C-alpha cells in the first residue's frame, strides 16, 4: 500500500438486493476510503440467511472486488445483525458500596452493569448489546460516567438488544465460510447512527428508521443514549411484492417498475402517463396507467408509517422524538415517501445522508450505504475504546464489517 503507517478496515453490506463491501484506511487523522465492491445478493431474506452457499458466494464476490481495489486482504470481521428477530428492552440494576460513600472504580461499574443484564432470556436468544443509558448515584440520576465519583450506592439503567441465536450464528457462519474470521457483532441501526445522526438530535430525541428490503429497523436516542430499539416486519420487498401481484408481473420486473416509475403519492403522477408492464409467462406486455403504480404503493407506505407510529407510541417513545424521524435504507428513496411519513407521523422527517469519508466517491454517500459507512465508524471507535494495538490489526487490511442492505 502507499501508506503503510495506517491500518485498514472494510465494510460489507449484505442485503436482499445487493452485497456491498467497502474498505477504508485507518490513519492518525481519521478514516480514508480505499475501495469497494458490489455483488448481487443471494441466499438472504428479511435480514436472515436462508441459503448458506449462495450467501457465502455473494460475500466472497463483493469482498474480492473490494480487495482488488484496495490491494489488501480481509482477514477479520465485524458482523452486522438485523431483521425481525432482533428485539430491545430496558433494564435496571445496582450495587451497594457500603454504609459510607466511597470512590467508584471500573470494577464497581462493571458489577452494576452485570446486575442490570441479569434478566432471564429464552435459550434461543442472545444479547447483542448492553448499552448504558444513565447511572444513578445515591438516588441522583443523569450521570453519564460515574468513574472516580463518590457514592454509597451505584445503579444503572441499560438498554439490552437481543437477537435469535440461530440467525446470528448463520450470518457468522456465512462470513467464516467466505474466508473471514468474525471478531464481533453489531445491531445495524446502532452502527448506522454513527454516520447519520447529529449530537443535538441524539440529545433532543430522535428516531432513526432504516427501511431495508425485508424489514424496517428502529432505534431511538434520547439524552445521547439509546432509549429504544425495535423492528417492523415491512420493507422494500413488500412494496415490490404488492406491485408484482397488483400488476400481474414477475417480481424482477416489479422491482424495475418501482425504481423507474414508483411514487408513494398518487396525485404526484400526471394523469395520462402510461407504463409498459411485462406479463407473466408468454403473454405480451401491456400499457397500464402510471397512477396504478402509486395506487398500489401508497397504501403500503401508509401502513408502514402507521405501524411505526403505533410501535413508538406503545413503547412510550413517540412523544420523545422531538427532533423527528431520520429515514435510511434503499427503500427510503421512493419518491413521495417523505410526504406520507410526515402526514402519518406528524413529525419532521429527513433522509439519512451519511458523512462521507476522505477520497470516497460521491455516489457512495447515499442513504442506502449509511449502515456500512456507520459500521466503519463504529469499528474505529471500538478499536480506540478497547485499546486495540497495531499488532492486532497489523499494517494490512484485517477487518470486515457485514450488515443488512436494502
GROMACS .gro file of C-alpha atoms in nm:
model
  406
    1UNK     CA    1   0.000   0.000   0.000
    2UNK     CA    2   0.108   0.358  -0.050
    3UNK     CA    3   0.075   0.442   0.318
    4UNK     CA    4   0.199   0.170   0.549
    5UNK     CA    5   0.156   0.391   0.856
    6UNK     CA    6  -0.217   0.328   0.882
    7UNK     CA    7  -0.415   0.009   0.938
    8UNK     CA    8  -0.716  -0.091   0.732
    9UNK     CA    9  -1.079  -0.189   0.776
   10UNK     CA   10  -1.360  -0.298   0.545
   11UNK     CA   11  -1.739  -0.284   0.549
   12UNK     CA   12  -1.973  -0.524   0.371
   13UNK     CA   13  -2.348  -0.459   0.349
   14UNK     CA   14  -2.525  -0.793   0.292
   15UNK     CA   15  -2.888  -0.749   0.196
   16UNK     CA   16  -3.170  -0.899  -0.003
   17UNK     CA   17  -3.088  -0.682  -0.305
   18UNK     CA   18  -2.712  -0.633  -0.308
   19UNK     CA   19  -2.395  -0.701  -0.113
   20UNK     CA   20  -2.151  -0.412  -0.094
   21UNK     CA   21  -1.801  -0.437   0.053
   22UNK     CA   22  -1.613  -0.120   0.138
   23UNK     CA   23  -1.255  -0.077   0.255
   24UNK     CA   24  -1.106   0.214   0.445
   25UNK     CA   25  -0.768   0.314   0.577
   26UNK     CA   26  -0.743   0.397   0.947
   27UNK     CA   27  -0.492   0.681   0.981
   28UNK     CA   28  -0.394   0.912   1.265
   29UNK     CA   29  -0.610   1.186   1.109
   30UNK     CA   30  -0.920   0.969   1.058
   31UNK     CA   31  -1.068   0.724   0.807
   32UNK     CA   32  -0.996   0.731   0.434
   33UNK     CA   33  -1.176   0.541   0.159
   34UNK     CA   34  -0.966   0.282  -0.030
   35UNK     CA   35  -1.211   0.080  -0.239
   36UNK     CA   36  -1.538  -0.110  -0.265
   37UNK     CA   37  -1.710  -0.396  -0.444
   38UNK     CA   38  -2.076  -0.472  -0.518
   39UNK     CA   39  -2.240  -0.808  -0.589
   40UNK     CA   40  -2.599  -0.918  -0.636
   41UNK     CA   41  -2.722  -1.074  -0.312
   42UNK     CA   42  -2.819  -1.438  -0.291
   43UNK     CA   43  -2.941  -1.650  -0.003
   44UNK     CA   44  -3.055  -1.369   0.229
   45UNK     CA   45  -3.415  -1.274   0.302
   46UNK     CA   46  -3.563  -1.037   0.561
   47UNK     CA   47  -3.231  -0.998   0.741
   48UNK     CA   48  -3.157  -1.370   0.781
   49UNK     CA   49  -2.961  -1.630   0.587
   50UNK     CA   50  -3.192  -1.876   0.409
   51UNK     CA   51  -2.943  -2.035   0.164
   52UNK     CA   52  -2.595  -2.054   0.311
   53UNK     CA   53  -2.393  -2.137  -0.002
   54UNK     CA   54  -2.548  -1.855  -0.203
   55UNK     CA   55  -2.492  -1.606   0.080
   56UNK     CA   56  -2.128  -1.715   0.109
   57UNK     CA   57  -2.075  -1.672  -0.266
   58UNK     CA   58  -2.223  -1.319  -0.260
   59UNK     CA   59  -2.000  -1.215   0.030
   60UNK     CA   60  -1.693  -1.361  -0.141
   61UNK     CA   61  -1.765  -1.183  -0.467
   62UNK     CA   62  -1.811  -0.841  -0.305
   63UNK     CA   63  -1.509  -0.883  -0.078
   64UNK     CA   64  -1.283  -0.997  -0.361
   65UNK     CA   65  -1.380  -0.695  -0.571
   66UNK     CA   66  -1.305  -0.462  -0.280
   67UNK     CA   67  -0.975  -0.639  -0.211
   68UNK     CA   68  -0.868  -0.597  -0.573
   69UNK     CA   69  -0.928  -0.222  -0.550
   70UNK     CA   70  -0.765  -0.180  -0.210
   71UNK     CA   71  -0.474  -0.414  -0.280
   72UNK     CA   72  -0.501  -0.595   0.055
   73UNK     CA   73  -0.674  -0.898   0.204
   74UNK     CA   74  -0.962  -0.917   0.451
   75UNK     CA   75  -0.898  -1.146   0.748
   76UNK     CA   76  -1.118  -1.026   1.037
   77UNK     CA   77  -1.482  -0.916   1.054
   78UNK     CA   78  -1.726  -0.701   1.249
   79UNK     CA   79  -2.063  -0.853   1.154
   80UNK     CA   80  -2.388  -0.658   1.139
   81UNK     CA   81  -2.708  -0.820   1.263
   82UNK     CA   82  -3.059  -0.711   1.162
   83UNK     CA   83  -3.405  -0.843   1.084
   84UNK     CA   84  -3.737  -0.907   1.253
   85UNK     CA   85  -3.580  -1.139   1.512
   86UNK     CA   86  -3.397  -0.851   1.686
   87UNK     CA   87  -3.563  -0.713   2.000
   88UNK     CA   88  -3.478  -0.450   2.258
   89UNK     CA   89  -3.567  -0.397   2.624
   90UNK     CA   90  -3.474  -0.169   2.912
   91UNK     CA   91  -3.339  -0.296   3.243
   92UNK     CA   92  -3.216  -0.161   3.577
   93UNK     CA   93  -2.968  -0.287   3.835
   94UNK     CA   94  -2.736  -0.168   4.107
   95UNK     CA   95  -2.498  -0.249   4.391
   96UNK     CA   96  -2.436  -0.120   4.741
   97UNK     CA   97  -2.088   0.017   4.806
   98UNK     CA   98  -2.118   0.022   5.185
   99UNK     CA   99  -2.256   0.245   5.456
  100UNK     CA  100  -2.024   0.533   5.367
  101UNK     CA  101  -1.968   0.686   5.024
  102UNK     CA  102  -1.652   0.567   4.852
  103UNK     CA  103  -1.484   0.616   4.517
  104UNK     CA  104  -1.638   0.431   4.222
  105UNK     CA  105  -1.394   0.230   4.012
  106UNK     CA  106  -1.424   0.030   3.692
  107UNK     CA  107  -1.495  -0.290   3.884
  108UNK     CA  108  -1.794  -0.133   4.061
  109UNK     CA  109  -1.930  -0.003   3.730
  110UNK     CA  110  -1.893  -0.347   3.575
  111UNK     CA  111  -2.071  -0.512   3.868
  112UNK     CA  112  -2.366  -0.271   3.843
  113UNK     CA  113  -2.399  -0.330   3.470
  114UNK     CA  114  -2.383  -0.707   3.521
  115UNK     CA  115  -2.670  -0.680   3.772
  116UNK     CA  116  -2.874  -0.492   3.512
  117UNK     CA  117  -2.810  -0.760   3.249
  118UNK     CA  118  -2.914  -1.044   3.479
  119UNK     CA  119  -3.253  -1.097   3.314
  120UNK     CA  120  -3.396  -1.433   3.205
  121UNK     CA  121  -3.370  -1.498   2.831
  122UNK     CA  122  -3.505  -1.789   2.627
  123UNK     CA  123  -3.240  -2.042   2.527
  124UNK     CA  124  -3.275  -1.944   2.162
  125UNK     CA  125  -3.181  -1.579   2.220
  126UNK     CA  126  -2.855  -1.400   2.294
  127UNK     CA  127  -2.751  -1.047   2.394
  128UNK     CA  128  -2.603  -0.833   2.116
  129UNK     CA  129  -2.555  -0.513   2.314
  130UNK     CA  130  -2.572  -0.385   2.670
  131UNK     CA  131  -2.600  -0.007   2.632
  132UNK     CA  132  -2.587   0.210   2.947
  133UNK     CA  133  -2.842   0.492   2.946
  134UNK     CA  134  -2.761   0.662   3.276
  135UNK     CA  135  -2.605   0.594   3.616
  136UNK     CA  136  -2.774   0.680   3.945
  137UNK     CA  137  -2.557   0.770   4.247
  138UNK     CA  138  -2.739   0.765   4.581
  139UNK     CA  139  -3.063   0.849   4.403
  140UNK     CA  140  -2.910   1.119   4.183
  141UNK     CA  141  -2.990   1.032   3.820
  142UNK     CA  142  -2.847   1.162   3.495
  143UNK     CA  143  -2.482   1.066   3.550
  144UNK     CA  144  -2.311   0.953   3.227
  145UNK     CA  145  -1.974   0.846   3.366
  146UNK     CA  146  -1.950   0.772   3.740
  147UNK     CA  147  -1.582   0.673   3.733
  148UNK     CA  148  -1.399   0.843   4.021
  149UNK     CA  149  -1.716   0.984   4.178
  150UNK     CA  150  -1.827   0.913   4.537
  151UNK     CA  151  -2.141   0.720   4.637
  152UNK     CA  152  -2.275   0.457   4.875
  153UNK     CA  153  -2.500   0.301   4.611
  154UNK     CA  154  -2.448   0.276   4.237
  155UNK     CA  155  -2.735   0.197   3.999
  156UNK     CA  156  -2.755   0.187   3.621
  157UNK     CA  157  -3.028   0.189   3.359
  158UNK     CA  158  -2.939  -0.002   3.042
  159UNK     CA  159  -3.089  -0.089   2.706
  160UNK     CA  160  -3.042  -0.452   2.603
  161UNK     CA  161  -3.053  -0.560   2.239
  162UNK     CA  162  -3.113  -0.933   2.183
  163UNK     CA  163  -3.126  -1.150   1.870
  164UNK     CA  164  -3.215  -1.505   1.772
  165UNK     CA  165  -2.906  -1.718   1.829
  166UNK     CA  166  -2.958  -1.926   1.515
  167UNK     CA  167  -2.999  -1.622   1.287
  168UNK     CA  168  -2.686  -1.460   1.433
  169UNK     CA  169  -2.481  -1.778   1.405
  170UNK     CA  170  -2.587  -1.832   1.044
  171UNK     CA  171  -2.458  -1.487   0.946
  172UNK     CA  172  -2.132  -1.555   1.129
  173UNK     CA  173  -2.101  -1.894   0.960
  174UNK     CA  174  -2.154  -1.738   0.615
  175UNK     CA  175  -1.877  -1.486   0.679
  176UNK     CA  176  -1.645  -1.754   0.817
  177UNK     CA  177  -1.705  -1.975   0.512
  178UNK     CA  178  -1.621  -1.677   0.293
  179UNK     CA  179  -1.274  -1.693   0.448
  180UNK     CA  180  -1.311  -1.413   0.702
  181UNK     CA  181  -1.288  -1.451   1.081
  182UNK     CA  182  -1.567  -1.281   1.279
  183UNK     CA  183  -1.448  -1.070   1.573
  184UNK     CA  184  -1.777  -0.919   1.691
  185UNK     CA  185  -2.142  -0.844   1.605
  186UNK     CA  186  -2.336  -0.516   1.600
  187UNK     CA  187  -2.702  -0.419   1.557
  188UNK     CA  188  -2.702  -0.238   1.226
  189UNK     CA  189  -2.904   0.077   1.312
  190UNK     CA  190  -2.670   0.135   1.608
  191UNK     CA  191  -2.383   0.143   1.362
  192UNK     CA  192  -2.575   0.347   1.103
  193UNK     CA  193  -2.645   0.613   1.368
  194UNK     CA  194  -2.271   0.680   1.379
  195UNK     CA  195  -2.274   0.813   1.023
  196UNK     CA  196  -2.610   0.994   1.002
  197UNK     CA  197  -2.726   1.130   1.340
  198UNK     CA  198  -2.613   1.461   1.484
  199UNK     CA  199  -2.535   1.516   1.851
  200UNK     CA  200  -2.819   1.765   1.900
  201UNK     CA  201  -3.068   1.514   1.756
  202UNK     CA  202  -2.946   1.243   1.994
  203UNK     CA  203  -2.989   1.477   2.289
  204UNK     CA  204  -3.334   1.611   2.199
  205UNK     CA  205  -3.482   1.275   2.100
  206UNK     CA  206  -3.474   1.123   1.750
  207UNK     CA  207  -3.578   0.801   1.577
  208UNK     CA  208  -3.361   0.651   1.303
  209UNK     CA  209  -3.569   0.421   1.080
  210UNK     CA  210  -3.367   0.200   0.844
  211UNK     CA  211  -3.615   0.090   0.576
  212UNK     CA  212  -3.444  -0.218   0.436
  213UNK     CA  213  -3.561  -0.481   0.193
  214UNK     CA  214  -3.727  -0.719   0.437
  215UNK     CA  215  -3.788  -0.507   0.747
  216UNK     CA  216  -3.765  -0.159   0.898
  217UNK     CA  217  -3.535  -0.133   1.198
  218UNK     CA  218  -3.586   0.143   1.455
  219UNK     CA  219  -3.353   0.297   1.708
  220UNK     CA  220  -3.446   0.591   1.932
  221UNK     CA  221  -3.191   0.815   2.105
  222UNK     CA  222  -3.277   1.040   2.399
  223UNK     CA  223  -3.032   1.249   2.601
  224UNK     CA  224  -2.750   1.097   2.399
  225UNK     CA  225  -2.832   0.734   2.485
  226UNK     CA  226  -3.027   0.453   2.320
  227UNK     CA  227  -3.379   0.451   2.463
  228UNK     CA  228  -3.549   0.201   2.232
  229UNK     CA  229  -3.481  -0.049   1.954
  230UNK     CA  230  -3.736  -0.241   1.751
  231UNK     CA  231  -3.813  -0.394   1.413
  232UNK     CA  232  -4.122  -0.358   1.191
  233UNK     CA  233  -4.167  -0.655   0.953
  234UNK     CA  234  -4.230  -0.435   0.648
  235UNK     CA  235  -3.965  -0.325   0.399
  236UNK     CA  236  -3.894  -0.253   0.035
  237UNK     CA  237  -3.960  -0.611  -0.076
  238UNK     CA  238  -4.321  -0.576   0.040
  239UNK     CA  239  -4.368  -0.276  -0.192
  240UNK     CA  240  -4.226  -0.482  -0.478
  241UNK     CA  241  -4.443  -0.783  -0.396
  242UNK     CA  242  -4.755  -0.565  -0.393
  243UNK     CA  243  -4.669  -0.437  -0.741
  244UNK     CA  244  -4.600  -0.787  -0.867
  245UNK     CA  245  -4.941  -0.910  -0.755
  246UNK     CA  246  -5.136  -0.595  -0.835
  247UNK     CA  247  -4.994  -0.560  -1.188
  248UNK     CA  248  -4.954  -0.934  -1.255
  249UNK     CA  249  -4.586  -0.908  -1.343
  250UNK     CA  250  -4.276  -1.101  -1.228
  251UNK     CA  251  -4.101  -0.978  -0.912
  252UNK     CA  252  -3.789  -0.872  -1.101
  253UNK     CA  253  -3.997  -0.658  -1.338
  254UNK     CA  254  -4.198  -0.516  -1.048
  255UNK     CA  255  -3.871  -0.403  -0.885
  256UNK     CA  256  -3.767  -0.225  -1.206
  257UNK     CA  257  -4.106  -0.055  -1.233
  258UNK     CA  258  -4.089   0.054  -0.869
  259UNK     CA  259  -3.747   0.214  -0.917
  260UNK     CA  260  -3.827   0.376  -1.251
  261UNK     CA  261  -4.189   0.488  -1.206
  262UNK     CA  262  -4.276   0.438  -0.839
  263UNK     CA  263  -4.428   0.707  -0.619
  264UNK     CA  264  -4.597   0.690  -0.279
  265UNK     CA  265  -4.841   0.974  -0.365
  266UNK     CA  266  -5.094   0.913  -0.643
  267UNK     CA  267  -5.161   1.282  -0.709
  268UNK     CA  268  -4.792   1.349  -0.780
  269UNK     CA  269  -4.817   1.145  -1.102
  270UNK     CA  270  -4.969   1.326  -1.405
  271UNK     CA  271  -5.287   1.175  -1.542
  272UNK     CA  272  -5.242   1.006  -1.877
  273UNK     CA  273  -4.889   0.872  -1.811
  274UNK     CA  274  -4.855   0.504  -1.903
  275UNK     CA  275  -4.608   0.230  -1.813
  276UNK     CA  276  -4.515  -0.076  -2.017
  277UNK     CA  277  -4.567  -0.376  -1.788
  278UNK     CA  278  -4.427  -0.722  -1.878
  279UNK     CA  279  -4.673  -1.006  -1.829
  280UNK     CA  280  -4.625  -1.342  -1.663
  281UNK     CA  281  -4.540  -1.629  -1.896
  282UNK     CA  282  -4.553  -1.577  -2.272
  283UNK     CA  283  -4.825  -1.315  -2.268
  284UNK     CA  284  -4.746  -0.982  -2.437
  285UNK     CA  285  -4.657  -0.666  -2.245
  286UNK     CA  286  -4.936  -0.425  -2.152
  287UNK     CA  287  -4.963  -0.049  -2.118
  288UNK     CA  288  -5.108   0.047  -1.779
  289UNK     CA  289  -5.164   0.388  -1.616
  290UNK     CA  290  -4.861   0.502  -1.416
  291UNK     CA  291  -5.101   0.615  -1.144
  292UNK     CA  292  -5.182   0.248  -1.089
  293UNK     CA  293  -4.825   0.204  -0.959
  294UNK     CA  294  -4.880   0.474  -0.698
  295UNK     CA  295  -5.228   0.342  -0.614
  296UNK     CA  296  -5.057   0.017  -0.510
  297UNK     CA  297  -4.757   0.172  -0.334
  298UNK     CA  298  -4.932   0.446  -0.136
  299UNK     CA  299  -5.138   0.214   0.091
  300UNK     CA  300  -4.826   0.010   0.175
  301UNK     CA  301  -4.633   0.327   0.259
  302UNK     CA  302  -4.912   0.447   0.486
  303UNK     CA  303  -4.927   0.107   0.654
  304UNK     CA  304  -4.552   0.117   0.721
  305UNK     CA  305  -4.564   0.455   0.894
  306UNK     CA  306  -4.883   0.374   1.081
  307UNK     CA  307  -4.707   0.065   1.219
  308UNK     CA  308  -4.405   0.280   1.304
  309UNK     CA  309  -4.625   0.532   1.485
  310UNK     CA  310  -4.804   0.265   1.686
  311UNK     CA  311  -4.478   0.087   1.772
  312UNK     CA  312  -4.327   0.409   1.905
  313UNK     CA  313  -4.647   0.500   2.094
  314UNK     CA  314  -4.672   0.156   2.253
  315UNK     CA  315  -4.315   0.188   2.381
  316UNK     CA  316  -4.370   0.543   2.506
  317UNK     CA  317  -4.115   0.678   2.256
  318UNK     CA  318  -4.335   0.867   2.009
  319UNK     CA  319  -4.364   1.186   2.211
  320UNK     CA  320  -3.991   1.198   2.295
  321UNK     CA  321  -3.888   1.214   1.926
  322UNK     CA  322  -3.883   1.594   1.930
  323UNK     CA  323  -3.607   1.607   1.666
  324UNK     CA  324  -3.821   1.394   1.436
  325UNK     CA  325  -3.758   1.088   1.221
  326UNK     CA  326  -3.450   1.012   1.011
  327UNK     CA  327  -3.517   0.770   0.724
  328UNK     CA  328  -3.244   0.541   0.592
  329UNK     CA  329  -3.211   0.237   0.369
  330UNK     CA  330  -3.267   0.197  -0.003
  331UNK     CA  331  -3.647   0.189   0.027
  332UNK     CA  332  -3.643   0.539   0.174
  333UNK     CA  333  -3.555   0.672  -0.174
  334UNK     CA  334  -3.906   0.602  -0.305
  335UNK     CA  335  -4.046   0.937  -0.434
  336UNK     CA  336  -4.330   1.070  -0.221
  337UNK     CA  337  -4.242   0.860   0.083
  338UNK     CA  338  -4.146   1.172   0.280
  339UNK     CA  339  -4.489   1.322   0.223
  340UNK     CA  340  -4.653   1.006   0.355
  341UNK     CA  341  -4.419   0.987   0.655
  342UNK     CA  342  -4.484   1.347   0.761
  343UNK     CA  343  -4.858   1.310   0.701
  344UNK     CA  344  -4.887   0.999   0.919
  345UNK     CA  345  -4.625   1.070   1.186
  346UNK     CA  346  -4.677   1.447   1.221
  347UNK     CA  347  -4.306   1.483   1.284
  348UNK     CA  348  -4.023   1.644   1.085
  349UNK     CA  349  -3.861   1.387   0.855
  350UNK     CA  350  -3.525   1.392   0.680
  351UNK     CA  351  -3.316   1.149   0.477
  352UNK     CA  352  -3.014   0.986   0.641
  353UNK     CA  353  -2.730   1.125   0.432
  354UNK     CA  354  -2.413   0.963   0.571
  355UNK     CA  355  -2.099   1.164   0.642
  356UNK     CA  356  -1.861   1.087   0.352
  357UNK     CA  357  -1.507   0.962   0.403
  358UNK     CA  358  -1.199   1.126   0.255
  359UNK     CA  359  -1.133   1.014  -0.105
  360UNK     CA  360  -1.471   0.837  -0.123
  361UNK     CA  361  -1.674   0.859  -0.447
  362UNK     CA  362  -1.979   1.082  -0.409
  363UNK     CA  363  -2.202   0.800  -0.539
  364UNK     CA  364  -2.140   0.605  -0.217
  365UNK     CA  365  -2.252   0.885   0.016
  366UNK     CA  366  -2.613   0.771  -0.018
  367UNK     CA  367  -2.875   0.664   0.242
  368UNK     CA  368  -2.862   0.301   0.127
  369UNK     CA  369  -2.495   0.288   0.227
  370UNK     CA  370  -2.541   0.456   0.567
  371UNK     CA  371  -2.523   0.127   0.756
  372UNK     CA  372  -2.193   0.009   0.613
  373UNK     CA  373  -2.037   0.356   0.650
  374UNK     CA  374  -2.158   0.372   1.007
  375UNK     CA  375  -2.012   0.029   1.077
  376UNK     CA  376  -1.672   0.155   0.964
  377UNK     CA  377  -1.702   0.441   1.216
  378UNK     CA  378  -1.835   0.204   1.483
  379UNK     CA  379  -1.545  -0.033   1.430
  380UNK     CA  380  -1.296   0.251   1.455
  381UNK     CA  381  -1.449   0.376   1.779
  382UNK     CA  382  -1.446   0.024   1.923
  383UNK     CA  383  -1.085  -0.015   1.820
  384UNK     CA  384  -0.988   0.301   2.006
  385UNK     CA  385  -1.211   0.237   2.309
  386UNK     CA  386  -1.080  -0.113   2.360
  387UNK     CA  387  -0.723  -0.009   2.313
  388UNK     CA  388  -0.650  -0.232   2.015
  389UNK     CA  389  -0.280  -0.248   1.943
  390UNK     CA  390  -0.123  -0.227   1.599
  391UNK     CA  391  -0.009  -0.588   1.620
  392UNK     CA  392  -0.378  -0.693   1.641
  393UNK     CA  393  -0.486  -0.510   1.328
  394UNK     CA  394  -0.145  -0.505   1.161
  395UNK     CA  395  -0.037  -0.282   0.877
  396UNK     CA  396  -0.257  -0.469   0.627
  397UNK     CA  397  -0.632  -0.499   0.592
  398UNK     CA  398  -0.778  -0.730   0.857
  399UNK     CA  399  -1.133  -0.615   0.919
  400UNK     CA  400  -1.467  -0.676   0.751
  401UNK     CA  401  -1.800  -0.527   0.852
  402UNK     CA  402  -2.106  -0.718   0.743
  403UNK     CA  403  -2.454  -0.562   0.760
  404UNK     CA  404  -2.804  -0.562   0.613
  405UNK     CA  405  -2.876  -0.395   0.281
  406UNK     CA  406  -3.194  -0.257   0.140
   0.00000   0.00000   0.00000
